[in-house]
Tab-separated table of C-alpha atoms in Angstrom:
chain	number	residue	atom	x	y	z
A	1484	MET	CA	-0.082	18.530	25.124
A	1485	ASN	CA	-1.405	20.858	27.598
A	1486	SER	CA	-4.587	20.920	29.443
A	1487	GLY	CA	-7.603	23.367	29.052
A	1488	CYS	CA	-7.597	25.943	26.146
A	1489	GLY	CA	-4.611	27.256	26.069
A	1490	ILE	CA	-1.768	27.042	23.057
A	1491	THR	CA	1.504	25.293	23.803
A	1492	MET	CA	4.347	25.024	20.880
A	1493	ASN	CA	6.519	22.388	19.927
A	1494	SER	CA	8.186	21.205	17.063
A	1495	VAL	CA	9.226	17.971	15.150
A	1496	ASN	CA	10.804	17.046	11.793
A	1497	VAL	CA	7.796	15.351	10.465
A	1498	LEU	CA	4.302	15.556	11.132
A	1499	VAL	CA	2.192	12.383	9.699
A	1500	VAL	CA	-1.690	13.296	9.595
A	1501	GLY	CA	-3.839	10.030	9.670
A	1502	ALA	CA	-3.138	6.591	11.020
A	1503	GLY	CA	-4.038	4.131	8.488
A	1504	PRO	CA	-1.480	1.302	6.735
A	1505	THR	CA	-0.229	4.860	4.472
A	1506	GLY	CA	0.644	6.607	7.511
A	1507	LEU	CA	1.762	4.223	9.871
A	1508	THR	CA	4.399	2.964	7.642
A	1509	LEU	CA	5.439	6.817	6.964
A	1510	ALA	CA	5.851	7.078	10.496
A	1511	TYR	CA	7.696	3.409	11.576
A	1512	ASP	CA	10.274	4.237	8.375
A	1513	LEU	CA	11.183	7.547	9.298
A	1514	ALA	CA	11.428	6.501	13.283
A	1515	ARG	CA	13.694	3.586	12.428
A	1516	ARG	CA	15.981	6.155	10.342
A	1517	GLY	CA	16.279	8.395	13.555
A	1518	VAL	CA	13.827	11.238	12.280
A	1519	PRO	CA	11.627	12.847	14.790
A	1520	VAL	CA	7.706	11.924	13.838
A	1521	ARG	CA	4.537	12.307	15.172
A	1522	ILE	CA	1.649	10.701	14.060
A	1523	ILE	CA	-1.720	11.539	15.013
A	1524	ASP	CA	-5.261	10.693	14.061
A	1525	ARG	CA	-8.818	12.440	14.668
A	1526	ASP	CA	-10.464	9.084	15.853
A	1527	ALA	CA	-10.331	8.251	19.609
A	1528	LYS	CA	-10.276	4.909	19.265
A	1529	PHE	CA	-8.526	2.527	16.936
A	1530	THR	CA	-11.224	0.774	14.715
A	1531	THR	CA	-11.682	-2.697	14.437
A	1532	ALA	CA	-14.036	-2.647	11.296
A	1533	SER	CA	-12.711	-4.798	8.492
A	1534	ARG	CA	-12.643	-1.968	5.978
A	1535	GLY	CA	-9.867	-3.143	3.397
A	1536	LYS	CA	-10.104	-7.129	3.982
A	1537	ALA	CA	-8.427	-8.437	0.543
A	1538	GLY	CA	-5.814	-7.936	0.727
A	1539	ILE	CA	-1.945	-7.929	1.141
A	1540	GLN	CA	-0.558	-8.104	-2.191
A	1541	PRO	CA	3.253	-9.510	-2.496
A	1542	ARG	CA	4.658	-6.012	-3.261
A	1543	THR	CA	3.410	-4.793	0.294
A	1544	GLN	CA	4.608	-8.129	2.022
A	1545	GLU	CA	7.972	-7.377	0.646
A	1546	VAL	CA	7.893	-4.179	2.275
A	1547	PHE	CA	6.774	-5.576	5.600
A	1548	ASP	CA	9.449	-8.240	5.179
A	1549	ASP	CA	11.944	-5.344	5.431
A	1550	PHE	CA	10.002	-4.244	8.250
A	1551	GLY	CA	10.310	-7.470	10.175
A	1552	ILE	CA	6.790	-8.013	10.529
A	1553	VAL	CA	5.614	-10.025	7.342
A	1554	ASP	CA	5.347	-13.284	9.402
A	1555	GLN	CA	3.090	-11.964	11.830
A	1556	VAL	CA	0.982	-10.731	9.233
A	1557	MET	CA	0.425	-14.050	7.637
A	1558	ARG	CA	-0.180	-15.578	10.731
A	1559	VAL	CA	-3.150	-13.485	11.133
A	1560	GLY	CA	-4.653	-13.847	7.484
A	1561	THR	CA	-4.590	-16.721	4.635
A	1562	THR	CA	-3.129	-16.600	1.281
A	1563	ARG	CA	-5.669	-19.649	0.322
A	1564	LEU	CA	-9.123	-18.383	-0.114
A	1565	PRO	CA	-11.877	-20.394	-2.284
A	1566	PHE	CA	-14.242	-17.843	-4.228
A	1567	ARG	CA	-17.173	-20.014	-4.224
A	1568	ARG	CA	-19.609	-18.779	-6.758
A	1569	TYR	CA	-23.579	-19.392	-6.401
A	1570	HIS	CA	-26.764	-18.941	-8.267
A	1571	ARG	CA	-29.490	-18.622	-5.747
A	1572	ASP	CA	-28.296	-21.936	-3.709
A	1573	GLN	CA	-26.805	-23.788	-6.044
A	1574	ILE	CA	-22.873	-23.805	-6.518
A	1575	VAL	CA	-21.656	-22.658	-9.831
A	1576	SER	CA	-17.900	-22.728	-9.726
A	1577	GLU	CA	-15.068	-22.308	-7.194
A	1578	ALA	CA	-11.466	-20.808	-7.728
A	1579	VAL	CA	-8.515	-20.299	-5.732
A	1580	PRO	CA	-6.819	-17.275	-6.808
A	1581	TYR	CA	-3.136	-17.429	-7.609
A	1582	GLU	CA	-3.134	-21.241	-5.893
A	1583	ALA	CA	-0.173	-22.453	-8.354
A	1584	ASN	CA	1.955	-19.286	-7.089
A	1585	ASP	CA	4.357	-20.826	-5.587
A	1586	PRO	CA	7.328	-19.125	-3.980
A	1587	ARG	CA	10.506	-18.596	-6.214
A	1588	PRO	CA	13.961	-17.553	-5.599
A	1589	ASP	CA	13.109	-14.144	-6.931
A	1590	ALA	CA	9.899	-13.485	-5.436
A	1591	PRO	CA	9.157	-15.517	-2.251
A	1592	TYR	CA	5.543	-13.817	-1.782
A	1593	ARG	CA	3.587	-14.420	-4.845
A	1594	ARG	CA	0.171	-14.567	-3.635
A	1595	LEU	CA	-2.472	-12.379	-2.186
A	1596	LEU	CA	-2.736	-12.012	1.675
A	1597	PHE	CA	-6.326	-12.088	2.526
A	1598	VAL	CA	-6.507	-9.654	6.022
A	1599	ARG	CA	-8.648	-7.302	7.578
A	1600	GLN	CA	-6.901	-3.794	7.544
A	1601	SER	CA	-7.096	-3.557	11.248
A	1602	LEU	CA	-5.311	-6.397	12.038
A	1603	VAL	CA	-2.310	-4.983	10.006
A	1604	GLU	CA	-2.816	-1.741	11.583
A	1605	GLY	CA	-2.572	-3.113	14.883
A	1606	ILE	CA	1.008	-5.168	13.895
A	1607	LEU	CA	2.123	-1.544	12.522
A	1608	ARG	CA	1.635	0.178	15.745
A	1609	ASP	CA	3.244	-2.294	18.071
A	1610	ARG	CA	6.475	-2.139	15.532
A	1611	LEU	CA	6.078	1.763	16.006
A	1612	ALA	CA	5.780	1.461	19.164
A	1613	GLU	CA	9.249	-0.380	19.478
A	1614	THR	CA	10.887	2.797	18.547
A	1615	GLY	CA	9.496	4.956	21.287
A	1616	HIS	CA	6.610	6.329	18.956
A	1617	THR	CA	2.919	6.217	19.257
A	1618	VAL	CA	-0.709	6.927	17.556
A	1619	GLU	CA	-1.695	10.216	19.144
A	1620	SER	CA	-5.547	9.636	19.066
A	1621	GLY	CA	-8.298	11.797	18.910
A	1622	VAL	CA	-5.887	14.483	17.939
A	1623	GLU	CA	-7.162	16.543	14.866
A	1624	LEU	CA	-5.414	18.895	12.594
A	1625	LEU	CA	-7.349	21.971	12.437
A	1626	ARG	CA	-5.003	24.095	10.127
A	1627	PHE	CA	-1.811	24.503	8.760
A	1628	GLU	CA	0.024	27.334	7.174
A	1629	GLN	CA	3.423	26.724	5.434
A	1630	GLY	CA	6.662	29.073	4.915
A	1631	PRO	CA	10.367	29.084	3.932
A	1632	GLU	CA	11.269	27.227	7.570
A	1633	GLY	CA	8.641	24.736	8.043
A	1634	VAL	CA	4.886	24.295	8.397
A	1635	LYS	CA	2.865	25.889	11.517
A	1636	ALA	CA	0.042	23.228	12.369
A	1637	THR	CA	-2.765	23.975	15.182
A	1638	LEU	CA	-3.948	21.056	16.497
A	1639	GLY	CA	-7.244	20.264	18.483
A	1640	SER	CA	-8.214	17.611	21.090
A	1641	ALA	CA	-10.259	17.010	23.995
A	1642	GLU	CA	-7.097	18.475	26.045
A	1643	GLY	CA	-7.539	22.063	24.194
A	1644	SER	CA	-5.322	23.014	21.167
A	1645	GLU	CA	-1.487	22.597	20.366
A	1646	GLU	CA	0.522	24.737	17.545
A	1647	VAL	CA	3.260	22.410	15.932
A	1648	THR	CA	5.849	23.726	13.774
A	1649	ALA	CA	6.981	20.551	11.728
A	1650	ASP	CA	9.623	20.603	8.782
A	1651	TYR	CA	7.705	18.666	6.600
A	1652	LEU	CA	3.486	17.597	6.954
A	1653	VAL	CA	2.105	14.546	4.971
A	1654	GLY	CA	-1.708	14.118	4.561
A	1655	CYS	CA	-2.526	10.312	5.212
A	1656	ASP	CA	-5.893	10.957	5.994
A	1657	GLY	CA	-7.959	9.361	3.398
A	1658	GLY	CA	-10.330	10.105	0.540
A	1659	ALA	CA	-11.883	13.295	2.348
A	1660	SER	CA	-8.410	14.629	3.560
A	1661	THR	CA	-8.285	17.608	5.384
A	1662	VAL	CA	-4.722	18.220	3.763
A	1663	ARG	CA	-5.833	17.868	0.553
A	1664	LYS	CA	-8.644	19.877	0.818
A	1665	ALA	CA	-6.832	22.656	2.774
A	1666	LEU	CA	-4.331	22.614	-0.176
A	1667	GLY	CA	-6.817	23.396	-2.903
A	1668	LEU	CA	-5.944	20.738	-5.011
A	1669	GLU	CA	-8.607	19.078	-7.640
A	1670	PHE	CA	-9.494	15.628	-6.860
A	1671	ARG	CA	-10.245	14.877	-10.571
A	1672	GLY	CA	-12.127	12.052	-11.412
A	1673	PHE	CA	-15.700	10.760	-10.834
A	1674	THR	CA	-17.715	9.226	-7.787
A	1675	GLU	CA	-20.731	6.729	-9.248
A	1676	GLU	CA	-23.350	7.653	-6.783
A	1677	ASP	CA	-25.691	5.183	-8.316
A	1678	ARG	CA	-23.412	2.072	-7.919
A	1679	LYS	CA	-23.488	1.408	-4.025
A	1680	LEU	CA	-23.201	-1.466	-2.023
A	1681	LEU	CA	-23.907	-1.996	2.034
A	1682	VAL	CA	-20.824	-3.169	3.556
A	1683	GLY	CA	-20.420	-4.513	7.005
A	1684	ASP	CA	-18.876	-6.889	9.481
A	1685	VAL	CA	-21.246	-9.470	10.746
A	1686	GLU	CA	-21.864	-12.817	12.092
A	1687	VAL	CA	-23.129	-15.469	9.981
A	1688	ASP	CA	-24.972	-18.506	10.592
A	1689	GLY	CA	-25.725	-21.228	7.921
A	1690	LEU	CA	-22.521	-21.071	6.161
A	1691	GLU	CA	-19.049	-22.819	6.752
A	1692	PRO	CA	-16.158	-20.029	6.940
A	1693	ASP	CA	-14.069	-22.216	4.386
A	1694	ALA	CA	-14.736	-19.640	1.125
A	1695	TRP	CA	-15.239	-16.288	-0.234
A	1696	TYR	CA	-19.201	-16.893	-1.099
A	1697	GLN	CA	-20.163	-14.884	-4.344
A	1698	TRP	CA	-23.509	-14.133	-5.797
A	1699	TYR	CA	-23.544	-11.849	-9.219
A	1700	ASP	CA	-27.598	-12.047	-9.870
A	1701	MET	CA	-28.905	-9.457	-12.525
A	1702	GLU	CA	-31.895	-9.495	-11.415
A	1703	ARG	CA	-31.813	-9.478	-7.547
A	1704	GLY	CA	-28.337	-8.089	-7.196
A	1705	ILE	CA	-24.827	-8.709	-5.696
A	1706	LEU	CA	-23.967	-10.296	-2.365
A	1707	LEU	CA	-20.164	-10.903	-1.374
A	1708	LEU	CA	-19.829	-12.873	1.989
A	1709	CYS	CA	-16.310	-13.399	3.325
A	1710	PRO	CA	-14.813	-14.787	6.621
A	1711	LEU	CA	-12.123	-12.620	8.255
A	1712	ALA	CA	-9.471	-15.259	9.138
A	1713	ASP	CA	-9.701	-16.803	12.764
A	1714	THR	CA	-12.455	-13.923	14.170
A	1715	GLY	CA	-15.797	-15.565	13.552
A	1716	THR	CA	-16.654	-12.479	11.634
A	1717	TRP	CA	-17.562	-11.768	8.181
A	1718	GLN	CA	-17.532	-8.789	5.913
A	1719	ILE	CA	-20.426	-8.465	3.733
A	1720	GLN	CA	-21.056	-6.515	0.541
A	1721	ALA	CA	-24.615	-6.409	-0.931
A	1722	SER	CA	-26.782	-4.465	-3.419
A	1723	PRO	CA	-29.263	-2.187	-1.339
A	1724	PRO	CA	-32.668	-3.731	-1.224
A	1725	MET	CA	-35.551	-1.259	-2.075
A	1726	ASP	CA	-38.024	-0.246	1.279
A	1727	ALA	CA	-41.393	0.167	0.462
A	1728	ASP	CA	-41.419	3.412	-0.960
A	1729	GLY	CA	-39.163	2.181	-3.852
A	1730	THR	CA	-35.830	3.808	-2.215
A	1731	PRO	CA	-32.551	2.178	-1.859
A	1732	MET	CA	-32.003	1.388	2.046
A	1733	GLY	CA	-29.338	2.552	3.622
A	1734	PRO	CA	-26.968	0.445	6.221
A	1735	SER	CA	-28.691	-1.591	8.400
A	1736	LEU	CA	-29.102	-5.301	9.930
A	1737	GLU	CA	-32.373	-5.080	8.516
A	1738	ALA	CA	-31.008	-4.004	4.933
A	1739	LEU	CA	-28.481	-6.536	4.541
A	1740	GLN	CA	-30.425	-9.722	5.844
A	1741	SER	CA	-33.198	-8.354	3.333
A	1742	ALA	CA	-30.595	-8.662	0.426
A	1743	VAL	CA	-29.491	-12.001	1.602
A	1744	ASP	CA	-32.573	-13.215	1.501
A	1745	ARG	CA	-33.637	-11.918	-1.518
A	1746	ILE	CA	-30.647	-12.979	-3.561
A	1747	THR	CA	-29.728	-16.158	-2.174
A	1748	GLY	CA	-33.125	-18.078	-1.294
A	1749	MET	CA	-30.683	-19.834	1.400
A	1750	PRO	CA	-31.535	-19.944	5.363
A	1751	ILE	CA	-28.447	-17.664	6.276
A	1752	ARG	CA	-29.158	-15.632	9.277
A	1753	LEU	CA	-26.921	-12.370	9.794
A	1754	GLY	CA	-26.036	-11.055	13.353
A	1755	ASN	CA	-23.809	-8.893	15.816
A	1756	PRO	CA	-23.061	-6.411	13.048
A	1757	THR	CA	-20.020	-4.492	14.361
A	1758	TRP	CA	-19.457	-2.008	11.509
A	1759	MET	CA	-21.723	-0.783	8.652
A	1760	SER	CA	-21.330	1.827	5.892
A	1761	THR	CA	-21.911	2.428	2.265
A	1762	MET	CA	-19.047	1.921	-0.386
A	1763	LYS	CA	-19.428	4.005	-3.679
A	1764	ARG	CA	-17.171	3.534	-6.708
A	1765	ASN	CA	-14.575	6.680	-6.543
A	1766	VAL	CA	-12.326	6.872	-9.249
A	1767	ARG	CA	-9.892	10.141	-8.387
A	1768	MET	CA	-6.663	11.181	-7.871
A	1769	VAL	CA	-4.396	14.615	-7.735
A	1770	ASP	CA	-1.808	15.434	-10.057
A	1771	THR	CA	0.354	17.070	-7.512
A	1772	LEU	CA	1.700	15.084	-4.675
A	1773	ARG	CA	3.813	18.020	-3.254
A	1774	VAL	CA	2.933	21.878	-2.266
A	1775	ASP	CA	6.263	23.001	-0.964
A	1776	ARG	CA	6.482	21.211	2.620
A	1777	VAL	CA	3.241	19.449	2.528
A	1778	PHE	CA	2.892	16.209	0.708
A	1779	LEU	CA	-0.149	13.812	0.076
A	1780	ALA	CA	0.160	9.655	0.255
A	1781	GLY	CA	-2.195	6.884	0.025
A	1782	ASP	CA	-5.951	7.431	-0.455
A	1783	ALA	CA	-5.666	10.867	0.739
A	1784	ALA	CA	-3.961	11.133	-2.917
A	1785	HIS	CA	-5.636	8.481	-5.182
A	1786	VAL	CA	-9.449	6.576	-4.486
A	1787	HIS	CA	-10.549	3.985	-6.748
A	1788	PRO	CA	-12.451	0.708	-7.146
A	1789	VAL	CA	-11.744	-2.145	-4.467
A	1790	THR	CA	-11.674	-4.755	-7.460
A	1791	ALA	CA	-8.094	-5.961	-7.677
A	1792	ALA	CA	-7.376	-5.028	-3.980
A	1793	LEU	CA	-4.787	-2.188	-4.642
A	1794	GLY	CA	-6.058	0.102	-1.807
A	1795	ALA	CA	-3.863	0.192	1.229
A	1796	ASN	CA	-1.240	-1.310	-1.154
A	1797	THR	CA	-0.550	1.323	-3.041
A	1798	GLY	CA	-0.661	3.459	-0.182
A	1799	VAL	CA	2.149	1.691	1.974
A	1800	GLN	CA	3.936	1.933	-1.374
A	1801	ASP	CA	3.591	5.664	-1.302
A	1802	ALA	CA	4.702	5.972	2.294
A	1803	TYR	CA	7.759	3.621	1.704
A	1804	ASN	CA	8.982	5.699	-1.758
A	1805	LEU	CA	8.676	8.923	0.334
A	1806	SER	CA	10.257	8.021	3.973
A	1807	TRP	CA	13.741	7.426	2.897
A	1808	LYS	CA	13.964	10.502	0.696
A	1809	LEU	CA	12.623	12.762	3.926
A	1810	ALA	CA	15.091	11.373	5.752
A	1811	ARG	CA	17.703	12.005	3.460
A	1812	VAL	CA	16.755	15.550	3.229
A	1813	LEU	CA	16.337	15.763	7.020
A	1814	ASP	CA	20.309	14.446	7.426
A	1815	GLY	CA	21.563	17.171	4.868
A	1816	ALA	CA	20.455	16.283	1.718
A	1817	ASP	CA	18.975	19.303	-0.810
A	1818	ASP	CA	15.501	19.483	-0.735
A	1819	GLY	CA	15.207	18.913	-4.635
A	1820	LEU	CA	15.103	15.188	-3.839
A	1821	LEU	CA	11.635	15.309	-2.667
A	1822	ASP	CA	10.576	16.321	-6.116
A	1823	THR	CA	11.222	12.788	-7.044
A	1824	TYR	CA	8.260	11.614	-4.948
A	1825	GLU	CA	5.679	12.981	-6.811
A	1826	ARG	CA	7.698	12.080	-10.445
A	1827	GLU	CA	7.545	8.761	-9.470
A	1828	ARG	CA	4.223	8.245	-7.678
A	1829	VAL	CA	1.967	9.669	-9.671
A	1830	PRO	CA	2.563	7.089	-12.739
A	1831	ILE	CA	1.637	4.581	-10.178
A	1832	ALA	CA	-1.089	6.409	-9.147
A	1833	GLU	CA	-2.486	6.777	-12.508
A	1834	TRP	CA	-1.685	2.784	-13.031
A	1835	THR	CA	-3.596	1.627	-10.056
A	1836	LEU	CA	-6.876	3.588	-10.965
A	1837	LYS	CA	-6.847	2.289	-14.570
A	1838	THR	CA	-5.947	-1.603	-13.166
A	1839	ALA	CA	-8.763	-1.199	-10.653
A	1840	CYS	CA	-11.215	-0.017	-13.254
A	1841	ASP	CA	-10.096	-2.691	-16.019
A	1842	ALA	CA	-10.594	-5.326	-12.670
A	1843	GLY	CA	-14.064	-4.103	-12.634
A	1844	ASP	CA	-14.651	-4.388	-15.990
A	1845	LEU	CA	-13.371	-7.980	-16.129
A	1846	ILE	CA	-15.497	-8.848	-13.493
A	1847	PHE	CA	-18.610	-7.735	-15.071
A	1848	GLU	CA	-17.565	-9.401	-18.303
A	1849	ALA	CA	-17.356	-12.514	-16.625
A	1850	MET	CA	-20.486	-12.018	-14.594
A	1851	LEU	CA	-22.665	-11.551	-17.678
A	1852	ALA	CA	-20.966	-14.491	-19.021
A	1853	GLY	CA	-21.726	-16.904	-16.021
A	1854	LYS	CA	-18.101	-17.532	-16.190
A	1855	GLY	CA	-16.237	-16.424	-12.973
A	1856	GLY	CA	-16.448	-13.523	-10.121
A	1857	ALA	CA	-14.199	-11.404	-8.095
A	1858	GLU	CA	-10.999	-13.848	-8.864
A	1859	LYS	CA	-11.210	-12.436	-12.670
A	1860	GLY	CA	-9.943	-9.044	-11.336
A	1861	LEU	CA	-6.642	-10.454	-9.713
A	1862	THR	CA	-4.293	-10.504	-12.516
A	1863	GLU	CA	-0.287	-11.342	-12.336
A	1864	GLU	CA	-0.168	-7.490	-12.852
A	1865	SER	CA	-2.187	-6.816	-9.464
A	1866	LEU	CA	0.434	-8.494	-7.639
A	1867	GLN	CA	2.429	-5.528	-8.319
A	1868	LEU	CA	5.884	-7.007	-8.858
A	1869	GLY	CA	6.089	-5.657	-12.273
A	1870	LEU	CA	5.813	-1.503	-10.779
A	1871	ASN	CA	9.089	-0.048	-11.891
A	1872	TYR	CA	10.695	3.423	-12.078
A	1873	ARG	CA	12.250	3.152	-15.428
A	1874	GLU	CA	11.579	6.320	-16.286
A	1875	GLY	CA	12.113	8.010	-12.933
A	1876	PRO	CA	14.639	10.625	-12.707
A	1877	LEU	CA	16.759	8.202	-10.126
A	1878	SER	CA	17.082	5.407	-12.379
A	1879	ARG	CA	20.359	5.578	-14.299
A	1880	ASP	CA	21.720	2.721	-16.670
A	1881	LEU	CA	25.232	2.644	-17.647
A	1882	VAL	CA	25.491	-1.111	-18.803
A	1883	ASP	CA	23.641	-2.949	-21.545
A	1884	GLY	CA	21.695	-6.021	-21.906
A	1885	GLY	CA	20.884	-8.399	-18.941
A	1886	ALA	CA	17.550	-9.133	-16.889
A	1887	LEU	CA	17.002	-5.819	-14.830
A	1888	ARG	CA	16.899	-2.555	-15.616
A	1889	ALA	CA	17.500	0.506	-13.069
A	1890	GLY	CA	14.226	1.285	-12.078
A	1891	ASP	CA	13.022	-2.088	-11.262
A	1892	ARG	CA	12.124	-3.727	-8.377
A	1893	ALA	CA	15.265	-5.824	-7.022
A	1894	PRO	CA	14.456	-9.560	-6.952
A	1895	ASP	CA	15.291	-11.722	-4.289
A	1896	SER	CA	17.898	-14.232	-4.836
A	1897	PRO	CA	20.097	-16.826	-2.931
A	1898	CYS	CA	23.493	-15.310	-2.105
A	1899	PRO	CA	26.533	-16.141	0.181
A	1900	GLY	CA	26.696	-15.362	3.795
A	1901	ALA	CA	22.959	-14.645	4.255
A	1902	SER	CA	19.947	-17.036	3.541
A	1903	THR	CA	18.503	-14.398	0.708
A	1904	LEU	CA	19.154	-10.892	-0.541
A	1905	PHE	CA	15.988	-9.849	0.839
A	1906	ASP	CA	18.141	-10.452	4.275
A	1907	VAL	CA	20.792	-8.143	2.548
A	1908	PHE	CA	18.478	-5.228	1.890
A	1909	ARG	CA	16.845	-5.465	5.278
A	1910	GLY	CA	17.076	-1.952	6.818
A	1911	PRO	CA	17.515	1.305	5.972
A	1912	HIS	CA	20.370	1.042	3.849
A	1913	PHE	CA	21.348	1.253	0.053
A	1914	THR	CA	22.947	-2.409	-0.930
A	1915	LEU	CA	25.166	-2.432	-3.497
A	1916	VAL	CA	25.109	-5.982	-5.190
A	1917	GLY	CA	28.292	-7.169	-6.568
A	1918	VAL	CA	27.209	-9.648	-10.043
A	1919	GLY	CA	30.124	-11.472	-10.776
A	1920	ALA	CA	33.649	-11.912	-8.979
A	1921	SER	CA	35.412	-9.018	-10.691
A	1922	THR	CA	33.106	-6.616	-8.837
A	1923	ALA	CA	34.977	-7.496	-5.357
A	1924	PRO	CA	37.193	-4.635	-5.805
A	1925	ALA	CA	34.720	-1.957	-6.476
A	1926	LEU	CA	32.774	-3.369	-3.506
A	1927	ALA	CA	35.831	-3.095	-1.308
A	1928	THR	CA	35.855	0.894	-2.513
A	1929	VAL	CA	32.346	1.784	-1.597
A	1930	ALA	CA	32.100	-0.403	1.467
A	1931	ASP	CA	35.460	1.975	2.554
A	1932	ARG	CA	33.953	5.024	1.132
A	1933	GLN	CA	30.493	4.831	2.290
A	1934	PRO	CA	30.623	2.713	5.507
A	1935	GLY	CA	27.277	3.570	7.032
A	1936	ASP	CA	25.140	4.323	4.126
A	1937	VAL	CA	25.485	1.238	1.822
A	1938	ARG	CA	25.677	-2.292	2.814
A	1939	THR	CA	27.678	-4.857	0.053
A	1940	VAL	CA	26.899	-8.401	-0.856
A	1941	LEU	CA	28.765	-10.064	-3.612
A	1942	LEU	CA	27.179	-12.818	-6.123
A	1943	THR	CA	30.205	-14.690	-7.758
A	1944	GLU	CA	27.858	-16.392	-9.799
A	1945	HIS	CA	25.052	-14.905	-11.961
A	1946	PRO	CA	21.696	-15.938	-10.535
A	1947	GLU	CA	18.872	-16.048	-13.040
A	1948	ALA	CA	17.117	-13.141	-11.474
A	1949	TYR	CA	20.486	-11.149	-12.002
A	1950	ALA	CA	21.554	-12.631	-15.122
A	1951	ALA	CA	23.637	-10.242	-17.440
A	1952	PRO	CA	26.241	-10.892	-20.105
A	1953	ASP	CA	29.040	-9.400	-18.172
A	1954	ASP	CA	29.466	-8.679	-14.540
A	1955	ARG	CA	27.973	-5.165	-12.884
A	1956	LEU	CA	27.262	-3.616	-10.070
A	1957	VAL	CA	23.623	-3.226	-9.114
A	1958	LEU	CA	22.738	-0.604	-6.289
A	1959	VAL	CA	19.529	-1.085	-4.798
A	1960	ARG	CA	17.820	2.088	-3.141
A	1961	PRO	CA	16.318	1.724	0.512
A	1962	ASP	CA	12.904	0.937	-0.465
A	1963	GLY	CA	13.978	-1.954	-2.667
A	1964	TYR	CA	14.213	-0.359	-6.471
A	1965	ILE	CA	17.270	-0.206	-8.443
A	1966	GLY	CA	18.560	3.045	-8.609
A	1967	LEU	CA	22.008	2.225	-10.734
A	1968	ILE	CA	23.417	-0.006	-12.898
A	1969	ALA	CA	26.978	-0.056	-13.610
A	1970	PRO	CA	30.178	-1.805	-15.118
A	1971	ALA	CA	31.856	-3.929	-12.712
A	1972	ASP	CA	34.997	-1.768	-12.021
A	1973	ASP	CA	33.038	1.260	-11.684
A	1974	ALA	CA	32.958	2.451	-7.999
A	1975	GLN	CA	33.197	5.838	-8.947
A	1976	ALA	CA	29.873	5.901	-10.819
A	1977	VAL	CA	28.266	4.239	-7.666
A	1978	LEU	CA	29.779	6.962	-5.276
A	1979	GLY	CA	28.933	9.482	-7.740
A	1980	TYR	CA	25.431	8.691	-7.751
A	1981	LEU	CA	25.115	8.736	-4.066
A	1982	SER	CA	26.468	11.984	-4.050
A	1983	ALA	CA	24.373	13.405	-6.733
A	1984	LEU	CA	21.474	12.262	-4.626
A	1985	ASP	CA	22.403	14.602	-2.021
A	1986	GLY	CA	22.815	17.621	-4.294
A	1987	PHE	CA	19.553	16.464	-6.457
A	1988	ALA	CA	17.751	19.138	-8.648
A	1989	LEU	CA	14.873	17.860	-10.501
A	1990	VAL	CA	15.026	19.168	-14.315
A	1991	GLU	CA	11.652	19.644	-15.874
A	1992	ASP	CA	11.141	18.285	-19.270
């Protein structure tokens, strides 16, 4: 970038705006595919605030498994966090969410991982750096315009201005997205101004950091104190106390301590706040994720309550869906393939908003009945392992019966020649799974015709996760979803499917 006030011109395939989990996932997945990408963030320094502390859902853990970072992420968090509910200074109940969810051959990750978001972002930045790319901090998107040949964006920083031309621009810039606002898209939904919580990162004296402490008091308010693994810091969420004039107090150590004193009546002392804010209940989304060469992902496209712990997870999975399609189009596939991003992810955004709101209702009902707290919002559904694209435009079933359908998440399974199928899936390729010995000739044909694009693996038996009445071919997309299920001997169906991706045109209903 130049110094002073001049303008230079640079070009890149994809410009990613925003370096949270969504933007970092997109940038890394593009970079490992060899796509020239730039990722910018308006903040001059990387935050250490907990923000989204809980948690990383199993489906996102599978994405991080593919990236080769899941072990690192696991080490800085915990999958076992008791939810300890109090009334004043008395313990009412204790529950450990998903404690019975042991790993299975089809799903090695079945528990929520509690970890501060900033630590996950750091791991993703390190992974991105291994590809030779870094986040450009303190760089703001000032404006952009697009035409048939690309997007022209003007960036600003302390060093001056810069014009960038990109084939595509992706807004991963949060709920107040500059990109979404510039596109003029309606962020439909609602914000409940009267339902606010103060939130912050503080040190806590008077409690052992062995549980998430929770108070749900209909008279005094809500208080949640969650230790952040191996940091010495806690995240606090609290109903705002009133000041002398009867006005809700804003975020401050005084306000947070006042809430603790009022709600608990216990000798708990707060100190050393490193981040404080106000959290409002937002339920909003756009219906359009693509406007020509510009896309939205993550909170820029959908925001919802924190109940059910779906926020950053849905953004990571947005990026994971979009990245392989962008890379394929930039490698020569028809631009129509990118229309499937919106078609597949808008229903997931709608599901996410509904699930988060339903979780809030479950928590409120439990609170009224005195029978539980935040754990009531964490269900098997919110683990996101059941999300699918069965009705999506890229899902094709050519056989009947069996445990799986096209559009489903591809399960893990032990397999010959590697420890598990996830080991085979890991990387930016398609994977053709032959279920049953009779698929061997078709696997050989596809391997010969598509040596760089498709990895093949033969399951001579039918493992439980892939059980079916007959042998079959299962084509797994780069994002871990099943694109095609075909007869055991139909290599041409697989080759035809891959060829069709490169000339894809979405047919409107």
